[in-house]
Amino acid sequence: MTLEKSSAPFTESAEESSSRSVNSAEVSAGDDLRGRVRALFRARPWYAVVVDAVLALGCGLADREARTGFAPGEIYSPLPPSLSGWLTLAVAGLLLVRRRFPVVVAAAVTGGLLLGTGSVLTLSVAYYSLARHGGPVRRIRTVVVTASLGLVTVLAVAVTHLHRLAPRHGLTASYQGVLLLVVALAAVVLPVLAGLRPLGRHPGWWETRRAMLFDVSLVVLFPLANPAVLLVDVVHGGSLGLPAPVVAALAVLGGLTVVLRRRYPAGVAVASIVLLPLVLPPLSALPVSLYTVAKYGRSRRQLLTISGAAAAVLLAWAYLVDLPVVLPMAMFLLVSMIVVPVLLGMYRGTKQSLLVNLRERAERLEREQHLKEAQARMQERARIAREMHDVVSHRVSLMVVHAGALEAGAGGDNEVARKTGALIGQMGRQALNELRDVLNVLRMDHPDEQTPEPSLPTLDDVPTLVEESRSTGARIDLDITGTPRDLDADLGGALYRLVQEGLTNACKHAAGAPVRVEVRHLTDTVRVRVENDAPQGPPGTELPSGGRGLVGLGERVSTLGGSFTSGALPGGGFAIEATVPLAGR
């Protein structure tokens, strides 16, 4: 009975846990799907999404309209015309993911040609994206293989189209060859080359790539918008009686000059004023050129002259076309095409000049601050050098003098005193030489000044250091294993100072205790260890201690990429150890 009662809750809990696991699996699957959808647009700024959407819509509409310009049966398509048009829009929609999946988009657009989509502009954008966003890993190989297959497919489809068009339009063989070459260059070759060599941060005379793309968009806007309206206007007897091709060519030329507006603002404005009678004011580049002159122009006099000429030409145009309401329309055109662009350009130019001045001022103040800090550091280093020279050097010099007197006064009567005086004098002179090297570094006027570097000791000098300490009566065992190798000055000097600090600490705090120094030259590391046994009695001489020796050693070893340990041993002794890797040295 008890088992039945206990087993029932267990069964229910198992069922609940299984249901919860199923629900959690469904939730995780939903989260995974949403994560994949978000990944399509991850790390993409808003303007990139806008550009891709405009490209997809523009290419789809342009390709679909291009198909309607041909008579039925003139172009190859195994599908009905309506279905081909919608398929063209669908293929162009793939440009939304051209940055994330460039190879897939290029392959899909190329395959769409076999179904008669006629995606000419879409094909160019797809192959540019293939070369631009293909990724650094095996990029050249992927681009070459995909572009080669795409070029063969494009030429095959183009030959099929020309085979249908040539009899109806009388296209010769040489003309067909030129068309094939133009199609190959425009659809695949030039987009791939442009994508493989991306624009720099400052392309041409533009400050940024975004500024260049904006100007190119303006160039595309004005030449495409004006001729369509101008041709209708010419048919009805407008545009000063000029032939339609001349008017269209001048309109396109006026639109192309916009690309130079940042480099030659006055010239572009003059061209816009001259071409104003040939174009409709709403489609004129005059506001853009006046805005550019107000922002990038050289002087206010030049801006006033150009603005006055534009106003005169605009009023004359309004009078000649005999508008129903001349005065209100003229005032509206003056305000919208001259006054507003000029004021906006002056505001932007003044703001940009202010920002440039503030940036230069901030940079100048930062440089002055760095110079003041460097000067303060130099003064402090000079003060420290003077103090060290006046105090430490004086005391060590007196120690050397007294050691010499001790050595000379002892003579042959006391051999121990004579040797001790000689050893103290030698060590004092060595300390003075090292102190002089340090003072030379501190007295540098500039951080990059070339001065002779101090002669740093290395691990090869450890035996000499041990012998000097043994001469004081200390019991020191030295154990060097492995094959010594040439080490960097910083590495060898740091390990030498570690042995020196260990021997000094043993002399201070464990006088008379045995000391062991180990140097291990391993395959990829160097290990140095200094340890001493417990002191056998109170120290005989109290020596000053700053308490920063071990901290400084740890910092130096860490800078070299090694590990540093120090601490008391179980038997009452003390040990310090450092291990430094040799990789990359």
Coordinates of C-alpha atoms in Angstrom, one line a residue:
M1 CA 0.0 0.0 0.0
T2 CA 2.8 2.3 0.9
L3 CA 4.5 1.5 -2.4
E4 CA 1.4 2.3 -4.4
K5 CA 0.9 5.6 -2.7
S6 CA 4.6 6.5 -3.2
S7 CA 4.7 5.4 -6.8
A8 CA 1.7 7.5 -7.9
P9 CA 3.3 10.9 -7.1
F10 CA 6.4 9.6 -8.8
T11 CA 4.5 8.8 -12.0
E12 CA 2.7 12.2 -12.0
S13 CA 6.0 14.0 -11.4
A14 CA 7.6 12.1 -14.3
E15 CA 4.7 13.0 -16.6
E16 CA 4.9 16.7 -15.5
S17 CA 8.7 16.7 -16.1
S18 CA 8.3 15.2 -19.5
S19 CA 5.6 17.7 -20.5
R20 CA 7.8 20.5 -19.2
S21 CA 10.8 19.2 -21.2
V22 CA 8.6 19.1 -24.3
N23 CA 7.4 22.7 -23.7
S24 CA 11.0 23.8 -23.0
A25 CA 12.1 22.2 -26.3
E26 CA 9.3 24.0 -28.2
V27 CA 10.3 27.3 -26.6
S28 CA 14.0 26.7 -27.4
A29 CA 13.1 25.9 -31.0
G30 CA 11.1 29.1 -31.3
D31 CA 13.9 31.1 -29.7
D32 CA 16.3 29.5 -32.1
L33 CA 14.2 30.4 -35.1
R34 CA 13.8 34.0 -33.9
G35 CA 17.5 34.1 -33.4
R36 CA 18.2 33.0 -36.9
V37 CA 15.8 35.6 -38.3
R38 CA 17.5 38.3 -36.2
A39 CA 20.9 37.0 -37.4
L40 CA 20.1 38.0 -41.0
F41 CA 20.2 41.7 -40.0
R42 CA 22.6 41.5 -37.1
A43 CA 25.4 44.1 -36.8
R44 CA 23.9 46.1 -39.8
P45 CA 23.4 49.8 -39.3
W46 CA 20.1 51.4 -40.3
Y47 CA 21.5 53.1 -43.4
A48 CA 22.8 49.8 -44.7
V49 CA 19.4 48.3 -44.5
V50 CA 17.9 51.3 -46.2
V51 CA 20.4 51.1 -49.0
D52 CA 19.7 47.4 -49.6
A53 CA 16.0 48.0 -49.6
V54 CA 16.3 50.9 -52.1
L55 CA 18.6 48.8 -54.3
A56 CA 16.2 45.8 -54.2
L57 CA 13.2 47.9 -55.1
G58 CA 15.0 50.0 -57.7
C59 CA 16.6 47.0 -59.5
G60 CA 13.3 45.1 -59.5
L61 CA 11.2 47.9 -60.9
A62 CA 13.9 48.8 -63.5
D63 CA 14.3 45.3 -64.7
R64 CA 10.6 44.7 -64.9
E65 CA 10.1 48.0 -66.9
A66 CA 13.0 47.0 -69.2
R67 CA 11.2 43.8 -70.1
T68 CA 8.1 45.7 -71.2
G69 CA 10.1 47.6 -73.8
F70 CA 10.5 44.5 -75.9
A71 CA 7.9 43.0 -78.2
P72 CA 6.5 39.5 -77.3
G73 CA 9.0 36.8 -78.4
E74 CA 12.0 39.2 -78.7
I75 CA 13.6 38.0 -75.5
Y76 CA 14.1 34.5 -74.2
S77 CA 11.8 33.4 -71.4
P78 CA 10.3 29.9 -70.9
L79 CA 7.7 31.4 -68.5
P80 CA 4.6 33.6 -69.2
P81 CA 5.4 37.4 -69.3
S82 CA 3.4 38.1 -66.1
L83 CA 5.1 35.3 -64.2
S84 CA 8.5 36.4 -65.4
G85 CA 7.8 40.0 -64.2
W86 CA 7.0 38.9 -60.7
L87 CA 9.9 36.5 -60.7
T88 CA 12.2 39.4 -61.6
L89 CA 10.9 41.3 -58.6
A90 CA 11.4 38.3 -56.3
V91 CA 15.0 37.8 -57.5
A92 CA 15.7 41.5 -56.9
G93 CA 14.3 41.1 -53.4
L94 CA 17.3 38.8 -52.6
L95 CA 19.5 41.9 -52.5
L96 CA 18.2 42.4 -49.0
V97 CA 20.5 39.6 -47.8
R98 CA 23.3 40.3 -50.2
R99 CA 25.8 41.2 -47.4
R100 CA 25.0 38.1 -45.4
F101 CA 24.8 35.5 -48.2
P102 CA 26.7 37.0 -51.2
V103 CA 27.5 33.7 -52.9
V104 CA 23.9 32.4 -52.6
V105 CA 22.5 35.7 -54.0
A106 CA 24.9 35.7 -56.9
A107 CA 24.0 32.1 -57.8
A108 CA 20.3 32.7 -57.5
V109 CA 20.4 35.8 -59.7
T110 CA 22.4 34.0 -62.3
G111 CA 20.1 31.1 -62.3
G112 CA 17.2 33.4 -62.7
L113 CA 18.6 34.5 -66.1
L114 CA 17.9 30.9 -67.3
L115 CA 14.2 31.5 -66.5
G116 CA 14.2 34.8 -68.4
T117 CA 14.0 37.2 -65.5
G118 CA 16.2 39.8 -67.3
S119 CA 17.8 41.0 -64.0
V120 CA 20.6 43.1 -65.6
L121 CA 21.0 45.7 -62.8
T122 CA 20.3 43.0 -60.1
L123 CA 23.1 40.9 -61.6
S124 CA 25.6 43.8 -61.4
V125 CA 24.8 44.5 -57.7
A126 CA 24.9 40.8 -56.9
Y127 CA 28.4 40.3 -58.3
Y128 CA 29.7 43.4 -56.7
S129 CA 28.4 42.1 -53.3
L130 CA 30.0 38.8 -54.1
A131 CA 33.5 40.4 -54.4
R132 CA 32.9 42.9 -51.6
H133 CA 31.3 40.8 -48.9
G134 CA 32.6 37.3 -49.8
G135 CA 34.7 37.1 -46.6
P136 CA 38.5 36.9 -46.2
V137 CA 38.7 33.1 -46.1
R138 CA 39.2 31.7 -49.6
R139 CA 37.7 34.9 -51.0
I140 CA 39.6 35.1 -54.2
R141 CA 39.0 31.4 -55.1
T142 CA 35.3 31.7 -54.4
V143 CA 34.9 34.9 -56.4
V144 CA 36.9 33.6 -59.4
V145 CA 35.0 30.4 -59.6
T146 CA 31.5 31.9 -59.1
A147 CA 32.2 34.9 -61.4
S148 CA 33.6 32.6 -64.1
L149 CA 30.5 30.4 -64.1
G150 CA 28.3 33.5 -63.9
L151 CA 30.1 35.1 -66.9
V152 CA 29.6 32.0 -69.0
T153 CA 25.9 31.9 -68.1
V154 CA 25.4 35.6 -68.9
L155 CA 27.1 35.3 -72.2
A156 CA 25.0 32.2 -73.1
V157 CA 21.8 34.0 -72.2
A158 CA 22.9 37.2 -74.1
V159 CA 23.7 35.1 -77.2
T160 CA 20.2 33.6 -77.0
H161 CA 18.6 37.1 -76.8
L162 CA 20.7 38.4 -79.7
H163 CA 19.8 35.4 -81.8
R164 CA 16.1 36.5 -81.4
L165 CA 16.7 40.2 -81.8
A166 CA 19.2 40.3 -84.7
P167 CA 16.9 39.3 -87.5
R168 CA 14.2 41.8 -86.5
H169 CA 16.5 44.8 -85.9
G170 CA 19.2 44.1 -88.5
L171 CA 22.1 43.7 -86.0
T172 CA 25.4 42.9 -87.7
A173 CA 27.9 40.4 -86.3
S174 CA 30.3 43.1 -85.3
Y175 CA 27.6 45.0 -83.5
Q176 CA 26.5 41.8 -81.7
G177 CA 30.1 41.3 -80.6
V178 CA 30.3 44.8 -79.2
L179 CA 27.0 44.2 -77.3
L180 CA 28.3 41.0 -75.8
L181 CA 31.5 42.7 -74.6
V182 CA 29.5 45.5 -73.0
V183 CA 27.2 43.0 -71.3
A184 CA 30.1 41.0 -69.9
L185 CA 31.9 44.1 -68.6
A186 CA 28.8 45.8 -67.1
A187 CA 27.2 42.7 -65.6
V188 CA 30.1 40.7 -64.2
V189 CA 33.7 42.0 -64.8
L190 CA 33.5 45.6 -63.7
P191 CA 31.3 44.9 -60.6
V192 CA 33.7 42.1 -59.5
L193 CA 36.8 44.4 -59.9
A194 CA 35.1 47.2 -58.1
G195 CA 34.2 44.9 -55.2
L196 CA 37.7 43.4 -54.9
R197 CA 39.1 46.8 -54.5
P198 CA 36.9 48.6 -52.0
L199 CA 37.0 52.3 -51.5
G200 CA 39.2 53.8 -48.8
R201 CA 38.1 55.8 -45.9
H202 CA 38.6 59.0 -47.8
P203 CA 37.8 58.3 -51.5
G204 CA 38.9 61.0 -53.9
W205 CA 38.1 64.5 -52.7
W206 CA 35.2 63.3 -50.4
E207 CA 35.6 63.3 -46.7
T208 CA 33.9 60.0 -46.2
R209 CA 32.4 57.2 -48.3
R210 CA 28.9 58.2 -47.2
A211 CA 29.4 61.7 -48.7
M212 CA 30.6 60.1 -52.0
L213 CA 27.5 57.8 -52.1
F214 CA 25.2 60.7 -51.4
D215 CA 26.7 62.7 -54.3
V216 CA 26.6 59.7 -56.6
S217 CA 22.9 59.3 -55.7
L218 CA 22.3 63.0 -56.7
V219 CA 24.0 62.4 -60.0
V220 CA 21.8 59.4 -60.7
L221 CA 18.7 61.4 -59.6
F222 CA 19.0 64.5 -61.8
P223 CA 20.0 63.0 -65.1
L224 CA 17.3 60.3 -64.8
A225 CA 14.5 62.6 -63.7
N226 CA 15.0 65.5 -66.1
P227 CA 15.2 63.9 -69.6
A228 CA 11.8 62.1 -69.2
V229 CA 10.0 65.4 -68.5
L230 CA 12.1 67.4 -70.9
L231 CA 11.3 65.2 -73.8
V232 CA 7.6 65.7 -73.2
D233 CA 8.2 69.4 -72.9
V234 CA 10.2 69.5 -76.2
V235 CA 7.4 67.7 -78.0
H236 CA 5.0 70.4 -76.9
G237 CA 7.3 73.2 -78.2
G238 CA 9.2 74.1 -75.1
S239 CA 12.9 74.3 -74.1
L240 CA 13.7 77.3 -76.2
G241 CA 13.1 75.5 -79.4
L242 CA 16.2 73.2 -79.1
P243 CA 16.2 69.6 -80.5
A244 CA 15.2 67.0 -78.0
P245 CA 18.6 65.1 -78.1
V246 CA 20.4 68.4 -77.3
V247 CA 18.1 69.2 -74.4
A248 CA 18.4 65.7 -73.0
A249 CA 22.2 65.7 -73.3
L250 CA 22.5 69.1 -71.6
A251 CA 20.2 67.9 -68.8
V252 CA 22.3 64.8 -68.3
L253 CA 25.5 66.9 -68.4
G254 CA 24.0 69.3 -65.7
G255 CA 23.2 66.3 -63.5
L256 CA 26.7 64.9 -63.9
T257 CA 28.3 68.1 -62.7
V258 CA 26.8 67.5 -59.2
V259 CA 29.5 64.9 -58.5
L260 CA 32.0 67.8 -58.4
R261 CA 30.0 70.0 -56.1
R262 CA 32.3 69.6 -53.1
R263 CA 35.5 70.2 -55.1
Y264 CA 34.3 73.0 -57.4
P265 CA 31.2 74.5 -55.7
A266 CA 31.2 77.8 -57.7
G267 CA 31.6 76.0 -61.1
V268 CA 28.8 73.6 -60.4
A269 CA 26.5 76.5 -59.4
V270 CA 27.3 78.5 -62.6
A271 CA 26.5 75.4 -64.7
S272 CA 23.2 75.0 -62.8
I273 CA 22.3 78.6 -63.5
V274 CA 23.2 78.4 -67.2
L275 CA 21.1 75.2 -67.6
L276 CA 18.2 76.5 -65.6
P277 CA 16.1 77.7 -68.7
L278 CA 16.4 74.1 -70.1
V279 CA 15.0 72.2 -67.1
L280 CA 12.1 72.5 -64.9
P281 CA 13.0 74.3 -61.6
P282 CA 11.7 71.5 -59.4
L283 CA 14.1 69.2 -61.2
S284 CA 17.1 71.6 -61.3
A285 CA 20.3 71.0 -59.4
L286 CA 20.4 74.8 -58.5
P287 CA 19.3 74.4 -54.8
V288 CA 22.0 71.7 -54.2
S289 CA 24.7 73.8 -55.9
L290 CA 23.7 77.0 -53.9
Y291 CA 23.7 75.0 -50.7
T292 CA 27.2 73.7 -51.6
V293 CA 28.5 77.2 -52.4
A294 CA 27.1 78.5 -49.0
K295 CA 28.8 75.7 -47.1
Y296 CA 32.1 75.2 -49.0
G297 CA 32.5 78.5 -50.8
R298 CA 35.5 80.7 -50.5
S299 CA 33.9 84.1 -49.6
R300 CA 30.6 85.8 -48.9
R301 CA 31.0 88.0 -52.0
Q302 CA 31.1 84.9 -54.2
L303 CA 28.0 83.6 -52.6
L304 CA 26.2 86.9 -53.0
T305 CA 27.1 87.2 -56.7
I306 CA 26.1 83.6 -57.5
S307 CA 22.8 83.9 -55.6
G308 CA 22.0 87.2 -57.3
A309 CA 22.6 85.7 -60.7
A310 CA 20.4 82.7 -59.9
A311 CA 17.6 84.9 -58.7
A312 CA 17.8 87.0 -61.9
V313 CA 17.7 83.9 -64.2
L314 CA 14.9 82.4 -62.2
L315 CA 12.7 85.6 -62.4
A316 CA 13.4 85.9 -66.1
W317 CA 12.4 82.3 -66.6
A318 CA 9.1 82.8 -64.6
Y319 CA 8.4 85.9 -66.8
L320 CA 9.1 84.2 -70.1
V321 CA 7.0 81.1 -69.5
D322 CA 4.1 83.4 -68.7
L323 CA 3.0 81.7 -65.5
P324 CA -0.7 82.4 -64.5
V325 CA 0.4 83.9 -61.2
V326 CA 3.9 85.3 -61.9
L327 CA 4.6 87.1 -58.6
P328 CA 3.5 84.4 -56.1
M329 CA 5.2 81.7 -58.1
A330 CA 8.3 83.7 -58.5
M331 CA 8.5 84.4 -54.8
F332 CA 7.9 80.7 -54.0
L333 CA 10.7 79.7 -56.3
L334 CA 13.1 82.3 -54.9
V335 CA 12.4 81.2 -51.3
S336 CA 12.5 77.4 -52.0
M337 CA 15.4 77.3 -54.5
I338 CA 17.6 80.2 -53.3
V339 CA 16.9 81.6 -49.9
V340 CA 16.4 78.3 -48.0
P341 CA 19.4 76.5 -49.5
V342 CA 21.7 79.5 -49.0
L343 CA 20.7 79.9 -45.3
L344 CA 20.9 76.2 -44.6
G345 CA 24.3 76.0 -46.3
M346 CA 25.6 79.0 -44.3
Y347 CA 24.3 77.4 -41.1
R348 CA 26.0 74.1 -41.9
G349 CA 29.2 75.8 -42.9
T350 CA 29.4 77.9 -39.8
K351 CA 28.7 74.8 -37.6
Q352 CA 31.3 72.8 -39.4
S353 CA 33.9 75.6 -39.0
L354 CA 33.0 75.9 -35.3
L355 CA 33.5 72.2 -34.8
V356 CA 36.8 72.2 -36.7
N357 CA 38.0 75.1 -34.5
L358 CA 36.9 73.4 -31.3
R359 CA 38.6 70.2 -32.4
E360 CA 41.8 72.0 -33.2
R361 CA 41.6 73.9 -29.9
A362 CA 41.1 70.7 -28.0
E363 CA 44.0 69.0 -29.7
R364 CA 46.2 72.0 -29.0
L365 CA 45.3 72.0 -25.4
E366 CA 45.9 68.3 -25.2
R367 CA 49.4 68.8 -26.7
E368 CA 50.1 71.6 -24.3
Q369 CA 49.0 69.4 -21.4
H370 CA 51.3 66.6 -22.5
L371 CA 54.2 69.1 -22.8
K372 CA 53.5 70.4 -19.3
E373 CA 53.3 66.9 -17.9
A374 CA 56.6 65.9 -19.7
Q375 CA 58.3 69.1 -18.4
A376 CA 57.1 68.3 -14.9
R377 CA 58.4 64.7 -15.1
M378 CA 61.8 66.0 -16.4
Q379 CA 62.0 68.5 -13.5
E380 CA 61.1 65.8 -10.9
R381 CA 63.6 63.4 -12.4
A382 CA 66.3 66.1 -12.3
R383 CA 65.5 66.8 -8.7
I384 CA 65.7 63.1 -7.8
A385 CA 69.0 62.8 -9.6
R386 CA 70.4 65.8 -7.7
E387 CA 69.3 64.3 -4.4
M388 CA 70.8 60.9 -5.2
H389 CA 74.0 62.5 -6.2
D390 CA 74.3 64.7 -3.2
V391 CA 73.3 62.1 -0.6
V392 CA 73.9 58.5 -1.8
S393 CA 76.9 59.2 -3.9
H394 CA 78.5 61.2 -1.1
R395 CA 77.9 58.4 1.5
V396 CA 79.1 55.6 -0.8
S397 CA 82.2 57.7 -1.6
L398 CA 83.0 58.1 2.1
M399 CA 82.6 54.3 2.5
V400 CA 85.1 53.6 -0.3
V401 CA 87.6 56.1 1.2
H402 CA 87.3 54.5 4.7
A403 CA 87.6 51.1 3.2
G404 CA 90.8 52.2 1.4
A405 CA 92.2 53.6 4.6
L406 CA 91.3 50.3 6.4
E407 CA 93.1 48.3 3.7
A408 CA 96.2 50.6 3.8
G409 CA 96.4 50.8 7.6
A410 CA 96.1 47.1 8.1
G411 CA 99.0 46.2 5.9
G412 CA 100.4 42.7 6.5
D413 CA 99.6 42.6 10.2
N414 CA 95.9 41.7 9.7
E415 CA 95.2 39.8 6.5
V416 CA 91.5 39.6 7.2
A417 CA 91.1 43.3 7.7
R418 CA 93.1 44.0 4.5
K419 CA 90.9 41.7 2.4
T420 CA 87.8 43.0 4.0
G421 CA 88.8 46.6 3.2
A422 CA 89.6 45.6 -0.4
L423 CA 86.3 43.9 -0.8
I424 CA 84.3 46.8 0.6
G425 CA 86.2 49.2 -1.6
Q426 CA 85.6 47.1 -4.7
M427 CA 81.9 46.8 -3.9
G428 CA 81.6 50.5 -3.2
R429 CA 83.3 51.5 -6.5
Q430 CA 80.9 49.1 -8.4
A431 CA 77.9 50.7 -6.6
L432 CA 79.2 54.2 -7.7
N433 CA 79.4 53.0 -11.3
E434 CA 75.9 51.7 -11.3
L435 CA 74.7 54.8 -9.5
R436 CA 76.3 56.9 -12.2
D437 CA 74.5 55.0 -15.0
V438 CA 71.1 55.5 -13.2
L439 CA 71.8 59.2 -12.8
N440 CA 72.5 59.5 -16.5
V441 CA 69.1 58.0 -17.3
L442 CA 67.4 60.4 -14.8
R443 CA 69.1 63.4 -16.3
M444 CA 67.8 62.9 -19.8
D445 CA 66.1 66.1 -21.1
H446 CA 63.8 64.2 -23.5
P447 CA 62.4 60.6 -23.2
D448 CA 63.7 59.7 -26.7
E449 CA 67.2 61.1 -26.1
Q450 CA 69.9 58.6 -27.0
T451 CA 72.1 57.9 -23.9
P452 CA 74.3 55.0 -23.2
E453 CA 72.3 52.3 -21.5
P454 CA 73.4 51.2 -18.1
S455 CA 75.3 47.9 -18.1
L456 CA 72.8 45.5 -16.6
P457 CA 74.1 42.3 -15.0
T458 CA 72.8 38.9 -16.3
L459 CA 72.6 35.4 -15.1
D460 CA 76.2 34.8 -16.0
D461 CA 77.1 37.2 -13.2
V462 CA 75.3 35.1 -10.6
P463 CA 78.4 33.1 -9.6
T464 CA 80.3 36.3 -9.0
L465 CA 77.5 37.6 -6.9
V466 CA 77.5 34.4 -4.8
E467 CA 81.2 34.6 -4.3
E468 CA 80.9 38.2 -3.0
S469 CA 78.3 37.1 -0.5
R470 CA 80.4 34.0 0.5
S471 CA 83.2 36.4 1.4
T472 CA 81.1 37.7 4.2
G473 CA 81.1 34.3 5.8
A474 CA 77.6 33.2 4.5
R475 CA 77.1 29.6 3.6
I476 CA 75.6 29.6 0.1
D477 CA 75.1 26.6 -2.3
L478 CA 74.8 27.4 -6.0
D479 CA 73.2 24.9 -8.3
I480 CA 73.0 25.7 -12.1
T481 CA 71.5 23.0 -14.4
G482 CA 70.7 23.0 -18.1
T483 CA 72.4 24.7 -21.0
P484 CA 72.7 28.5 -20.5
R485 CA 71.6 30.6 -23.5
D486 CA 71.7 34.2 -24.5
L487 CA 68.8 36.1 -22.8
D488 CA 67.4 39.5 -23.2
A489 CA 68.9 42.3 -21.1
D490 CA 65.6 42.8 -19.3
L491 CA 65.1 39.1 -18.6
G492 CA 68.6 38.5 -17.5
G493 CA 68.7 41.6 -15.4
A494 CA 65.4 40.8 -13.7
L495 CA 66.6 37.3 -12.7
Y496 CA 69.9 38.6 -11.5
R497 CA 68.1 41.1 -9.3
L498 CA 65.9 38.3 -7.9
V499 CA 69.0 36.4 -6.8
Q500 CA 70.5 39.6 -5.4
E501 CA 67.3 40.4 -3.4
G502 CA 67.1 36.8 -2.1
L503 CA 70.7 37.0 -0.8
T504 CA 70.2 40.4 0.7
N505 CA 67.1 39.3 2.5
A506 CA 68.9 36.2 3.9
C507 CA 71.8 38.4 5.1
K508 CA 69.3 40.8 6.8
H509 CA 66.8 38.4 8.4
A510 CA 68.6 35.0 8.6
A511 CA 72.3 35.8 9.2
G512 CA 74.3 32.5 9.4
A513 CA 71.6 30.3 8.0
P514 CA 72.4 28.2 4.9
V515 CA 71.2 29.6 1.6
R516 CA 70.5 27.7 -1.6
V517 CA 70.5 29.3 -5.1
E518 CA 69.0 27.3 -8.0
V519 CA 69.1 28.3 -11.6
R520 CA 67.3 25.9 -14.0
H521 CA 67.7 26.4 -17.8
L522 CA 64.8 24.4 -19.1
T523 CA 63.6 23.9 -22.7
D524 CA 61.1 26.8 -22.8
T525 CA 61.5 28.5 -19.5
V526 CA 64.1 29.7 -17.0
R527 CA 63.5 29.1 -13.3
V528 CA 65.4 30.8 -10.5
R529 CA 64.9 30.0 -6.8
V530 CA 66.6 31.4 -3.7
E531 CA 65.7 29.9 -0.3
N532 CA 67.2 30.0 3.2
D533 CA 66.7 28.0 6.3
A534 CA 65.4 29.4 9.6
P535 CA 67.6 31.9 11.3
Q536 CA 69.8 30.3 14.0
G537 CA 69.6 33.4 16.3
P538 CA 68.7 37.1 16.3
P539 CA 70.2 39.2 13.5
G540 CA 73.5 40.7 14.4
T541 CA 73.1 44.0 12.5
E542 CA 69.8 45.9 11.9
L543 CA 69.8 47.0 8.3
P544 CA 67.2 49.4 6.9
S545 CA 64.5 47.9 4.7
G546 CA 62.1 49.7 2.4
G547 CA 59.7 46.8 2.1
R548 CA 59.3 47.2 -1.7
G549 CA 61.9 44.8 -3.0
L550 CA 59.7 41.8 -3.4
V551 CA 56.9 43.9 -4.8
G552 CA 59.2 45.4 -7.4
L553 CA 60.5 42.0 -8.4
G554 CA 57.0 40.6 -8.8
E555 CA 56.0 43.5 -11.1
R556 CA 59.2 43.0 -13.2
V557 CA 58.6 39.3 -13.6
S558 CA 54.9 39.8 -14.4
T559 CA 55.8 42.3 -17.1
L560 CA 58.0 39.7 -18.7
G561 CA 55.1 37.2 -18.7
G562 CA 56.4 35.0 -15.9
S563 CA 55.2 33.9 -12.5
F564 CA 56.6 35.0 -9.2
T565 CA 56.1 33.5 -5.7
S566 CA 57.5 34.3 -2.3
G567 CA 56.7 33.2 1.2
A568 CA 57.8 31.4 4.3
L569 CA 58.7 27.7 4.3
P570 CA 57.3 25.1 6.8
G571 CA 60.6 24.8 8.6
G572 CA 60.8 28.5 9.3
G573 CA 62.8 29.5 6.3
F574 CA 61.9 31.8 3.3
A575 CA 62.0 31.3 -0.4
I576 CA 61.4 33.4 -3.5
E577 CA 61.0 31.8 -7.0
A578 CA 60.4 33.1 -10.5
T579 CA 59.6 31.2 -13.7
V580 CA 59.9 33.1 -17.0
P581 CA 58.9 31.7 -20.4
L582 CA 61.3 31.9 -23.3
A583 CA 58.7 31.7 -26.1
G584 CA 59.1 34.5 -28.6
R585 CA 62.5 35.6 -27.2

